[in-house]
CSV table of C-alpha atoms and ligand atoms in Angstrom, one decimal:
chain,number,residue,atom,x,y,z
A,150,UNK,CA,-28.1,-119.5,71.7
A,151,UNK,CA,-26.9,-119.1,67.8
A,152,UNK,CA,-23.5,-120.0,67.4
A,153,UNK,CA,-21.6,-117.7,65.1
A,154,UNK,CA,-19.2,-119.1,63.1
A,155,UNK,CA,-16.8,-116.1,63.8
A,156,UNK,CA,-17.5,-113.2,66.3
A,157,UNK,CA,-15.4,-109.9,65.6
A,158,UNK,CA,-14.6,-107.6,68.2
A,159,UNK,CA,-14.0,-104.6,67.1
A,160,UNK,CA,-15.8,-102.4,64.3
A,161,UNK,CA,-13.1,-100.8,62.9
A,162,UNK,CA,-11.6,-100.7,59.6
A,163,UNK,CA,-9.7,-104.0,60.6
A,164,UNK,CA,-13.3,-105.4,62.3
A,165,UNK,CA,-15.2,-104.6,59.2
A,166,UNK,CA,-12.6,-106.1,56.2
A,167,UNK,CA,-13.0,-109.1,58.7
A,168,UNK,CA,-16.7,-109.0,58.6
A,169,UNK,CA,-16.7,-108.2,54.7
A,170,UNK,CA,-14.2,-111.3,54.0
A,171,UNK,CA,-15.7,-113.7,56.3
A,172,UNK,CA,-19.1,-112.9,55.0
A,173,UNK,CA,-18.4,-113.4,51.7
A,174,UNK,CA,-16.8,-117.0,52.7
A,175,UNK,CA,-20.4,-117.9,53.3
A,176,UNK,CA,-19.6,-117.7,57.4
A,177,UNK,CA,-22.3,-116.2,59.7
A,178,UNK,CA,-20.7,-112.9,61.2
A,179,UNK,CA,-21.4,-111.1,64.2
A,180,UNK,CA,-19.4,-107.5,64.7
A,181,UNK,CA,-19.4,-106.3,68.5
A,182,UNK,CA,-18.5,-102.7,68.8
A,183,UNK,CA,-18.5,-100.9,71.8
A,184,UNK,CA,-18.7,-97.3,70.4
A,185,UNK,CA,-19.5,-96.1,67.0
A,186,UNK,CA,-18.9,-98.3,63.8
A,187,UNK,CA,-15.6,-96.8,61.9
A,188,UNK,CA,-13.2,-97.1,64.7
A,189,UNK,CA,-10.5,-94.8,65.1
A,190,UNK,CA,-10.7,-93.3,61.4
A,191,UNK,CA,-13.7,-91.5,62.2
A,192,UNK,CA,-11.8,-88.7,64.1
A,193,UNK,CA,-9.5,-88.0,61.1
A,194,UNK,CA,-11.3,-85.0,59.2
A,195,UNK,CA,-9.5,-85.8,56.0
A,196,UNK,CA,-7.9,-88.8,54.5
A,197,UNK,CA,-5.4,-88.8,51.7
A,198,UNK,CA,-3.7,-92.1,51.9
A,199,UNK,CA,-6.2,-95.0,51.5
A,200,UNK,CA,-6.1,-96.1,47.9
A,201,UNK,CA,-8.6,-95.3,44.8
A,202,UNK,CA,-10.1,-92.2,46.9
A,203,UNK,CA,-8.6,-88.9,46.8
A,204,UNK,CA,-9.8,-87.5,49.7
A,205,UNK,CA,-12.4,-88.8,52.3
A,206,UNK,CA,-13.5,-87.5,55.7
A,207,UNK,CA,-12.6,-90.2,58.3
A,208,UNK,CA,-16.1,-90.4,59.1
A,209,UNK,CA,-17.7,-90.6,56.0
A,210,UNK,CA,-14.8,-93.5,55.0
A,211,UNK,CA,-15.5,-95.3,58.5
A,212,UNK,CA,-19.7,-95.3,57.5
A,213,UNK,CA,-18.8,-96.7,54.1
A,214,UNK,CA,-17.0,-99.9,55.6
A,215,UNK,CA,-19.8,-100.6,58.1
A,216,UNK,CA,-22.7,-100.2,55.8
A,217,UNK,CA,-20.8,-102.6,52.9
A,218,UNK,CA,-20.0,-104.9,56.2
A,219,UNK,CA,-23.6,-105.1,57.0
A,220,UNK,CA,-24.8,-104.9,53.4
A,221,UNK,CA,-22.6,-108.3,52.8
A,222,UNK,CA,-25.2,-109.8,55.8
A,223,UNK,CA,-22.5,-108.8,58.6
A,224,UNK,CA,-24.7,-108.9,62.0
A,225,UNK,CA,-24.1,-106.1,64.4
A,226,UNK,CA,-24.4,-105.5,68.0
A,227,UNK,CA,-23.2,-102.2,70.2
A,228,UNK,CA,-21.3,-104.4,72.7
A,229,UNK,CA,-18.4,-103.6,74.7
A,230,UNK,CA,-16.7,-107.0,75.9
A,231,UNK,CA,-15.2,-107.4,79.1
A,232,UNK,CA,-14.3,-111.0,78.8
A,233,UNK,CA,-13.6,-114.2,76.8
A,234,UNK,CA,-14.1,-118.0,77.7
A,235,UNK,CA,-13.2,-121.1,76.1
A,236,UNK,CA,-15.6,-123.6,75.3
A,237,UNK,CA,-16.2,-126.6,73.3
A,238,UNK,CA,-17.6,-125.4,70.6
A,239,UNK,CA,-14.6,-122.5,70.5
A,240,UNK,CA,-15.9,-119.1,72.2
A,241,UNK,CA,-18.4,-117.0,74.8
A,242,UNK,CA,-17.9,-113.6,74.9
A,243,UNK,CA,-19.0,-111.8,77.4
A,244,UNK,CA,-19.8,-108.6,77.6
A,245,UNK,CA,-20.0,-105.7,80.2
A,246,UNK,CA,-23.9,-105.5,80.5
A,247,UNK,CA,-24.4,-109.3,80.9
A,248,UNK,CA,-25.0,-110.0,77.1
A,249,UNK,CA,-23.1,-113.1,76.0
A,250,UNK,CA,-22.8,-114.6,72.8
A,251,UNK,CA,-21.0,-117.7,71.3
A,252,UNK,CA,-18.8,-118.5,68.5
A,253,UNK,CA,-16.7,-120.9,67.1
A,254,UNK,CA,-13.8,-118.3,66.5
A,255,UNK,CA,-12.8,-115.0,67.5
A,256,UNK,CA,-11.1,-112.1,65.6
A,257,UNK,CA,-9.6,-109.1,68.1
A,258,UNK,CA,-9.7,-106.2,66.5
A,259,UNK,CA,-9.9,-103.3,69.2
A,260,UNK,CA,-7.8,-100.8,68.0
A,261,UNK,CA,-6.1,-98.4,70.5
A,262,UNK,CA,-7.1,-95.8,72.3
A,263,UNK,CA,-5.8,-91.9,72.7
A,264,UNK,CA,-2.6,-91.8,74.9
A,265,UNK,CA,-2.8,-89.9,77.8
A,266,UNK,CA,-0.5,-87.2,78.6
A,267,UNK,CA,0.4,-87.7,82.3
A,268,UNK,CA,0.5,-84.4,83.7
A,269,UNK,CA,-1.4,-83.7,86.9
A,270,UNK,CA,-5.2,-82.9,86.6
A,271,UNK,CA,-5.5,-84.2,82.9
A,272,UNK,CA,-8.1,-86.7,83.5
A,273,UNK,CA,-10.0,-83.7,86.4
A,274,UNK,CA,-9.7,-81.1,83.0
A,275,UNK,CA,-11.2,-83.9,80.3
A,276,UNK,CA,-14.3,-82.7,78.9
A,277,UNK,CA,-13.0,-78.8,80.3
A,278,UNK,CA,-10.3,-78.0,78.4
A,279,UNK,CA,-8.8,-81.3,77.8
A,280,UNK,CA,-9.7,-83.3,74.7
A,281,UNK,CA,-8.3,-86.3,72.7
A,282,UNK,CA,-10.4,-85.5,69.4
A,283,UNK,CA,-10.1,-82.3,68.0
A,284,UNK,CA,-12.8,-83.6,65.1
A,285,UNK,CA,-15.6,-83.9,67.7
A,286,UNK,CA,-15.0,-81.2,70.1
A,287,UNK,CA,-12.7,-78.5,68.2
A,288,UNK,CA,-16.1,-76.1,67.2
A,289,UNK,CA,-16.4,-75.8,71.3
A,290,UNK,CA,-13.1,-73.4,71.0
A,291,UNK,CA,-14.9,-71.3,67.7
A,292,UNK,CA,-12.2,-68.4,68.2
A,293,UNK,CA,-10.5,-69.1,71.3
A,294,UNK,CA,-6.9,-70.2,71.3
A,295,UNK,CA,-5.8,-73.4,71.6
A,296,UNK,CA,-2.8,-76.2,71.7
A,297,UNK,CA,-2.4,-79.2,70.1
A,298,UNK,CA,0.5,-81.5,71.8
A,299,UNK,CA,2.5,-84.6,69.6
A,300,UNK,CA,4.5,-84.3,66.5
A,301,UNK,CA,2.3,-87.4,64.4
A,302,UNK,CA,-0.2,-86.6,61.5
A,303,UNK,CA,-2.9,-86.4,64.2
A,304,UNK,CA,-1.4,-83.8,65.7
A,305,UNK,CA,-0.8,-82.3,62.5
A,306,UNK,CA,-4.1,-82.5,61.5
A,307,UNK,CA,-5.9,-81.8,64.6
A,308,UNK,CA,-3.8,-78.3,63.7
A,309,UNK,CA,-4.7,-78.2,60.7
A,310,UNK,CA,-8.8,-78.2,61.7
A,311,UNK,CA,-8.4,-76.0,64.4
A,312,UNK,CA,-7.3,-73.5,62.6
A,313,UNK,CA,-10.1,-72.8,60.7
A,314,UNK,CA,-12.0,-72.6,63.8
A,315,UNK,CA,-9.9,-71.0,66.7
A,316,UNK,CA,-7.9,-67.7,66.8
A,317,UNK,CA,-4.6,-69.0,67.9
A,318,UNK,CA,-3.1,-72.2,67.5
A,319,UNK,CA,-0.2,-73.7,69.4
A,320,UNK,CA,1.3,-77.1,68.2
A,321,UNK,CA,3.9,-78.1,71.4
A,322,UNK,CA,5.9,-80.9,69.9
A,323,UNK,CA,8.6,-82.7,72.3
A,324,UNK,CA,11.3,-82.5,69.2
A,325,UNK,CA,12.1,-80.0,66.5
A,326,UNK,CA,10.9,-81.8,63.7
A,327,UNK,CA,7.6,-84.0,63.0
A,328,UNK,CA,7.0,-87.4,62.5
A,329,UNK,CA,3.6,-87.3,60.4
A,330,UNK,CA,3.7,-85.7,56.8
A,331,UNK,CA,6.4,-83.5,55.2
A,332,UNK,CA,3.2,-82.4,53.1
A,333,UNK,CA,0.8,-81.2,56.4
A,334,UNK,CA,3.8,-79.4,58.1
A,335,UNK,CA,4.3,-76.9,55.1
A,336,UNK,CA,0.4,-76.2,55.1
A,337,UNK,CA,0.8,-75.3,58.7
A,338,UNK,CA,3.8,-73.4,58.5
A,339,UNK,CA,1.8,-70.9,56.1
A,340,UNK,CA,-1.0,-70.6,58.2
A,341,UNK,CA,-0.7,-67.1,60.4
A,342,UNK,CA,-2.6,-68.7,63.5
A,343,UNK,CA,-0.4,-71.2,63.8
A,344,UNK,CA,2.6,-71.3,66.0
A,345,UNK,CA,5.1,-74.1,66.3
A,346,UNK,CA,6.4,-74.6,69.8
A,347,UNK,CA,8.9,-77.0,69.4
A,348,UNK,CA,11.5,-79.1,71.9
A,349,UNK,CA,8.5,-78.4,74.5
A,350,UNK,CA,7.0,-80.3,76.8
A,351,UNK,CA,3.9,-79.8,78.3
A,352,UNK,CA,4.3,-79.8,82.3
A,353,UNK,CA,1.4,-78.2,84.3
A,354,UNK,CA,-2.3,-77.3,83.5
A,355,UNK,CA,-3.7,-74.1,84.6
A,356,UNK,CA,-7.2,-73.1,85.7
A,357,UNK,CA,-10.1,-74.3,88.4
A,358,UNK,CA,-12.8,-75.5,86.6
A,359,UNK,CA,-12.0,-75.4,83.3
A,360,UNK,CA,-8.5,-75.1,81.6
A,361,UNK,CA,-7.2,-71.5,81.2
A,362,UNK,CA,-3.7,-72.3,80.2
A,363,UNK,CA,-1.0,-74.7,80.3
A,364,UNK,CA,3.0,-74.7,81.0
A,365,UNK,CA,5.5,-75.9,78.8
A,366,UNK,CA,9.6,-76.2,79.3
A,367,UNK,CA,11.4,-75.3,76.2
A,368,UNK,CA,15.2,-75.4,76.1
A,369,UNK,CA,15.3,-74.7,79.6
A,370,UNK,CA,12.5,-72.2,80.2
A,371,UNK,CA,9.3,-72.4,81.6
A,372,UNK,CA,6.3,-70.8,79.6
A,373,UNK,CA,2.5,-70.2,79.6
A,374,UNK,CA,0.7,-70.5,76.9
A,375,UNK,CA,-3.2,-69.0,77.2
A,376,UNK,CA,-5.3,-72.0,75.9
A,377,UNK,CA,-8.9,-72.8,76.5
A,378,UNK,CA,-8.1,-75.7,74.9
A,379,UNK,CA,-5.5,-78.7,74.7
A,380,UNK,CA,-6.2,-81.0,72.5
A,381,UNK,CA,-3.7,-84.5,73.1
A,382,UNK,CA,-2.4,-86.0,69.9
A,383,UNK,CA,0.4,-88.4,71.2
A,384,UNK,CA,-0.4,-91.6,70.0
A,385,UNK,CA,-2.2,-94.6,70.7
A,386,UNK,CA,-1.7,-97.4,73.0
A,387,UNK,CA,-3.4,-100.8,72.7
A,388,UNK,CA,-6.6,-102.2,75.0
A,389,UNK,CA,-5.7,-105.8,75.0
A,390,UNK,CA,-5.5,-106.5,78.6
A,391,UNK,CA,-8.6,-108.3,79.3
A,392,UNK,CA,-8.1,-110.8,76.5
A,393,UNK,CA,-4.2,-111.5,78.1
A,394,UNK,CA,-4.5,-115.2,79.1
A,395,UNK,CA,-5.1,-116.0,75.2
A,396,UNK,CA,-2.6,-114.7,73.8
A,397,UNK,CA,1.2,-112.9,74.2
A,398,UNK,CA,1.2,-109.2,74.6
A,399,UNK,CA,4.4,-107.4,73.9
A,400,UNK,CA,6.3,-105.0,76.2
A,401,UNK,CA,3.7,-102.2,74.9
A,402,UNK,CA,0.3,-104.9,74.9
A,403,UNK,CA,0.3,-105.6,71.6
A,404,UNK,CA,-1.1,-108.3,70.7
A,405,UNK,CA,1.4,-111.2,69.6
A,406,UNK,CA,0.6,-112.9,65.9
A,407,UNK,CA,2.0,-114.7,63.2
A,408,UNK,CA,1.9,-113.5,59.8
A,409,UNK,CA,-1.2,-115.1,59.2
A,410,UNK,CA,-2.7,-113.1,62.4
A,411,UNK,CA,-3.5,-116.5,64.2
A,412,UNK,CA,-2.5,-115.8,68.4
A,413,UNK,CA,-1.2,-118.9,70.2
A,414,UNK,CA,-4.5,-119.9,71.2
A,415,UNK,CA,-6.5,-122.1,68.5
A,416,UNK,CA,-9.4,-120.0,67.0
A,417,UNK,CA,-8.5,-116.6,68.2
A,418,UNK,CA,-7.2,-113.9,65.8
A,419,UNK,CA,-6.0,-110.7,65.8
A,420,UNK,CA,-6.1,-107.7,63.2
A,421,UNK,CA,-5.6,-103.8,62.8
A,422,UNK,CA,-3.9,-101.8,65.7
A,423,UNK,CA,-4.1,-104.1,68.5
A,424,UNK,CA,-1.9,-106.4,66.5
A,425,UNK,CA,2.0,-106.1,67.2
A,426,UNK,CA,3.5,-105.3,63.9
A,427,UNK,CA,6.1,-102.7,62.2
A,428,UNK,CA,3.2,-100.1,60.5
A,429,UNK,CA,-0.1,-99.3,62.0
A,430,UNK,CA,-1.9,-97.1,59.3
A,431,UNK,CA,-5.6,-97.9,58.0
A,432,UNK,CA,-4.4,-99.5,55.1
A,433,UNK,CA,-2.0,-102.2,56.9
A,434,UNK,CA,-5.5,-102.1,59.5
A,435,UNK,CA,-7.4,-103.5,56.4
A,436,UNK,CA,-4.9,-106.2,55.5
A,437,UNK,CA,-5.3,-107.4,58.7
A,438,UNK,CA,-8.4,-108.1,58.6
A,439,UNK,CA,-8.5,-109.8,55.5
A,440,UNK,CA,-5.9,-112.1,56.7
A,441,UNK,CA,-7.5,-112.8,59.9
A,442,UNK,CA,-11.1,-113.7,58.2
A,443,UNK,CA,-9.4,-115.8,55.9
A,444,UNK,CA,-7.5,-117.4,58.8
A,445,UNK,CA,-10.4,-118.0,60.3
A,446,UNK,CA,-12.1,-120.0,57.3
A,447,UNK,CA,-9.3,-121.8,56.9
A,448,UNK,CA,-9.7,-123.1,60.2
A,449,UNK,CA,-13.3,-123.5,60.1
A,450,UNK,CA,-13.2,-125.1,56.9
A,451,UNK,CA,-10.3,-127.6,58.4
A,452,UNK,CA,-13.0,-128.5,61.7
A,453,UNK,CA,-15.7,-129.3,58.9
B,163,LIG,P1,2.2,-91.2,66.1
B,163,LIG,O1,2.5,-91.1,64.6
B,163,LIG,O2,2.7,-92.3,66.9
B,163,LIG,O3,2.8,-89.8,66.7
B,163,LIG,C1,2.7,-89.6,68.1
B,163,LIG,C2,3.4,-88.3,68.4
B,163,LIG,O4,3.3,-88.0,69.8
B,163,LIG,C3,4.9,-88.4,68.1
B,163,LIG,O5,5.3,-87.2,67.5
B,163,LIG,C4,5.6,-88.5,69.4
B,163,LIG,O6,6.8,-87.9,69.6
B,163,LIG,C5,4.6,-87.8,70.3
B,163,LIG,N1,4.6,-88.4,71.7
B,163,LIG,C6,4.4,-89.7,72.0
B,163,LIG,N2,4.4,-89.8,73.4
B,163,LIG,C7,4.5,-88.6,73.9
B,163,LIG,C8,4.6,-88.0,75.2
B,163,LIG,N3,4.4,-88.8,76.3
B,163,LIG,N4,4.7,-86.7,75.3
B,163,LIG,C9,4.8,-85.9,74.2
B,163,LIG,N5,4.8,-86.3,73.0
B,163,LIG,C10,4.6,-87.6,72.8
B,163,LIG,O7,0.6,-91.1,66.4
B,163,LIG,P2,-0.6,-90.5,65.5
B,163,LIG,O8,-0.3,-89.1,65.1
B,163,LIG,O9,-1.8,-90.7,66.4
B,163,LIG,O10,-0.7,-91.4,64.3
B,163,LIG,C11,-0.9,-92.8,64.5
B,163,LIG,C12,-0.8,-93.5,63.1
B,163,LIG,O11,-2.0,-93.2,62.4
B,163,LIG,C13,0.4,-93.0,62.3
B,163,LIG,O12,0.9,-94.0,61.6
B,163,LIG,C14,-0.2,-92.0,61.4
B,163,LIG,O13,0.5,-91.8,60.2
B,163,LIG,C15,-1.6,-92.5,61.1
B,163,LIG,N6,-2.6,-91.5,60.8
B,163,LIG,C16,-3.0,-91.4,59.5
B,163,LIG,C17,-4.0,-90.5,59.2
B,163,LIG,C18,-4.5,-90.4,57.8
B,163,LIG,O14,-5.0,-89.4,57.4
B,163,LIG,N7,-4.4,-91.4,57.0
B,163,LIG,C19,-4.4,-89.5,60.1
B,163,LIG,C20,-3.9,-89.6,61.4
B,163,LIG,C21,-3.0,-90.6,61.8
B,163,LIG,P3,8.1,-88.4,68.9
B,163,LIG,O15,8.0,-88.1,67.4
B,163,LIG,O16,9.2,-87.7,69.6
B,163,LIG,O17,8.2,-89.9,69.1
């Protein structure tokens, strides 16, 4: 079996800086990815923030880092691990259709996936009504009317697209103002098919097969709010559970790191939103992973 001198997990932005550092080090790279290469990113239809690019589709940004990871000689696999081992020579990693590989160090860098809202029948309604990815499934609701719940610039933007698309659209916020940008709200605000619904909280979801509507409490009152469509943009949580015996996770699972993004076991890293830290955003995700590959040299360097 080849022994990789450092096997990522995880093939988003944080994955791929990895890969691109660690490749450029002169160390043989394999990236496991359980989805679709880009991570997280490639559900945000438009980015503004990363530096030197104006404005980006997620997706077209996410394809950009995995072909310049792979173009540096990054391997790749579609992989979703279930499980990691010790060994002597540092790692197995193995994954949930019985492939297995080894290497001598490990980067984390799963991300987080959509947070669930926790009313009854949300995970009966997914793929009927209920969506965490407005990106990939907003043209199903092409003039319907819709909600978007969470007050973050997903939410914002999720509002934003849908808009374009859908006749009527509710953003359902829990407070009455938004975290994500200043900038987005104003857009919104202008927008005619857009209607803030603010100090809300959604509590019920209506319909047999397929959503028809949902309840929210506002100030007191119950209301119903004719949707074909919810689209859940409350955040992320992190996935970190099967690699627990490795490392410290924090009250939320968050992975536990130094600076350097070295975990308390030798020769395991962590980088991007799995990582406990202050600010997750793409570009603190693609720090990370520059200071986890460069970690890992270090230490690979120091074995000889
Ligand atoms: P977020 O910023 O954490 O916002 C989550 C929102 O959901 C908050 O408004 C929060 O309300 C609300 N919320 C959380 N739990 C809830 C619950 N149980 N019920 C109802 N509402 C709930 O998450 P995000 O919007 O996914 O963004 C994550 C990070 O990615 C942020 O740093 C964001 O800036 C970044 N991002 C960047 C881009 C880009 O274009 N570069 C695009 C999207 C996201 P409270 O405000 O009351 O806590």
């Amino acid at each position: 079996m080849v022994l990789y001198d450092i096997i990522i997990i995880g093939g988003g932005p944080a994955g791929l800086t990895a890969a691109v550092y660690a490749r450029r080090a002169g160390k043989r790279v394999l990236v496991l990815e359980k989805d679709a290469l880009g991570g997280q990113i490639t559900w945000s239809p438009k980015v503004e923030n990363f530096p030197s690019v104006l404005s980006v589709s997620g997706a077209e940004l996410g394809n950009r880092m995995a072909e310049q990871a792979m173009e540096q000689g990054a391997e790749v696999e579609i992989e979703e691990v279930s499980a990691l081992e010790k060994t002597e020579a540092g790692w197995r990693v193995r994954c949930l259709f019985g492939a297995e590989y080894e290497g001598r160090t490990v980067i984390l860098a799963t991300g987080a996936k959509p947070r669930m809202l926790g009313v009854d029948r949300e995970e009966e309604l997914v793929g009927s009504g209920v969506g965490y990815c407005a990106v990939c499934d907003g043209a199903f609701f092409k003039g319907e009317a819709v909600a978007v719940n969470g007050g973050g610039n997903s939410a914002l933007q999720d509002a934003m697209l849908l808009s374009e698309i859908c006749d009527r659209v509710y953003l359902v916020h829990r407070r009455d103002s938004f975290r994500g940008e200043e900038k987005l709200v104003e857009a919104l605000r202008e927008k005619e098919n857009v209607e803030f619904v603010l100090n809300a909280r959604i509590t019920a979801l209506l319909g047999e097969d397929s959503l028809t509507g949902i309840t929210v409490e506002q100030e007191g009152e119950s209301r119903e709010l004719p949707v074909s469509g919810l689209f859940v943009a409350i955040g992320h949580e992190p996935d970190n559970g099967a690699f627990a015996d490795f490392m410290d996770l924090d009250a939320r699972g968050y992975a536990a790191s130094g600076e350097d993004c070295r975990t308390r076991t030798e020769g395991l890293f962590v980088a991007g939103d799995c990582r406990a830290k202050g600010i997750h955003q793409l570009t603190t995700a693609v720090s990370d992973g520059a200071v986890a590959a460069l970690a890992a040299c270090a230490f690979l360097d120091r074995q000889g």
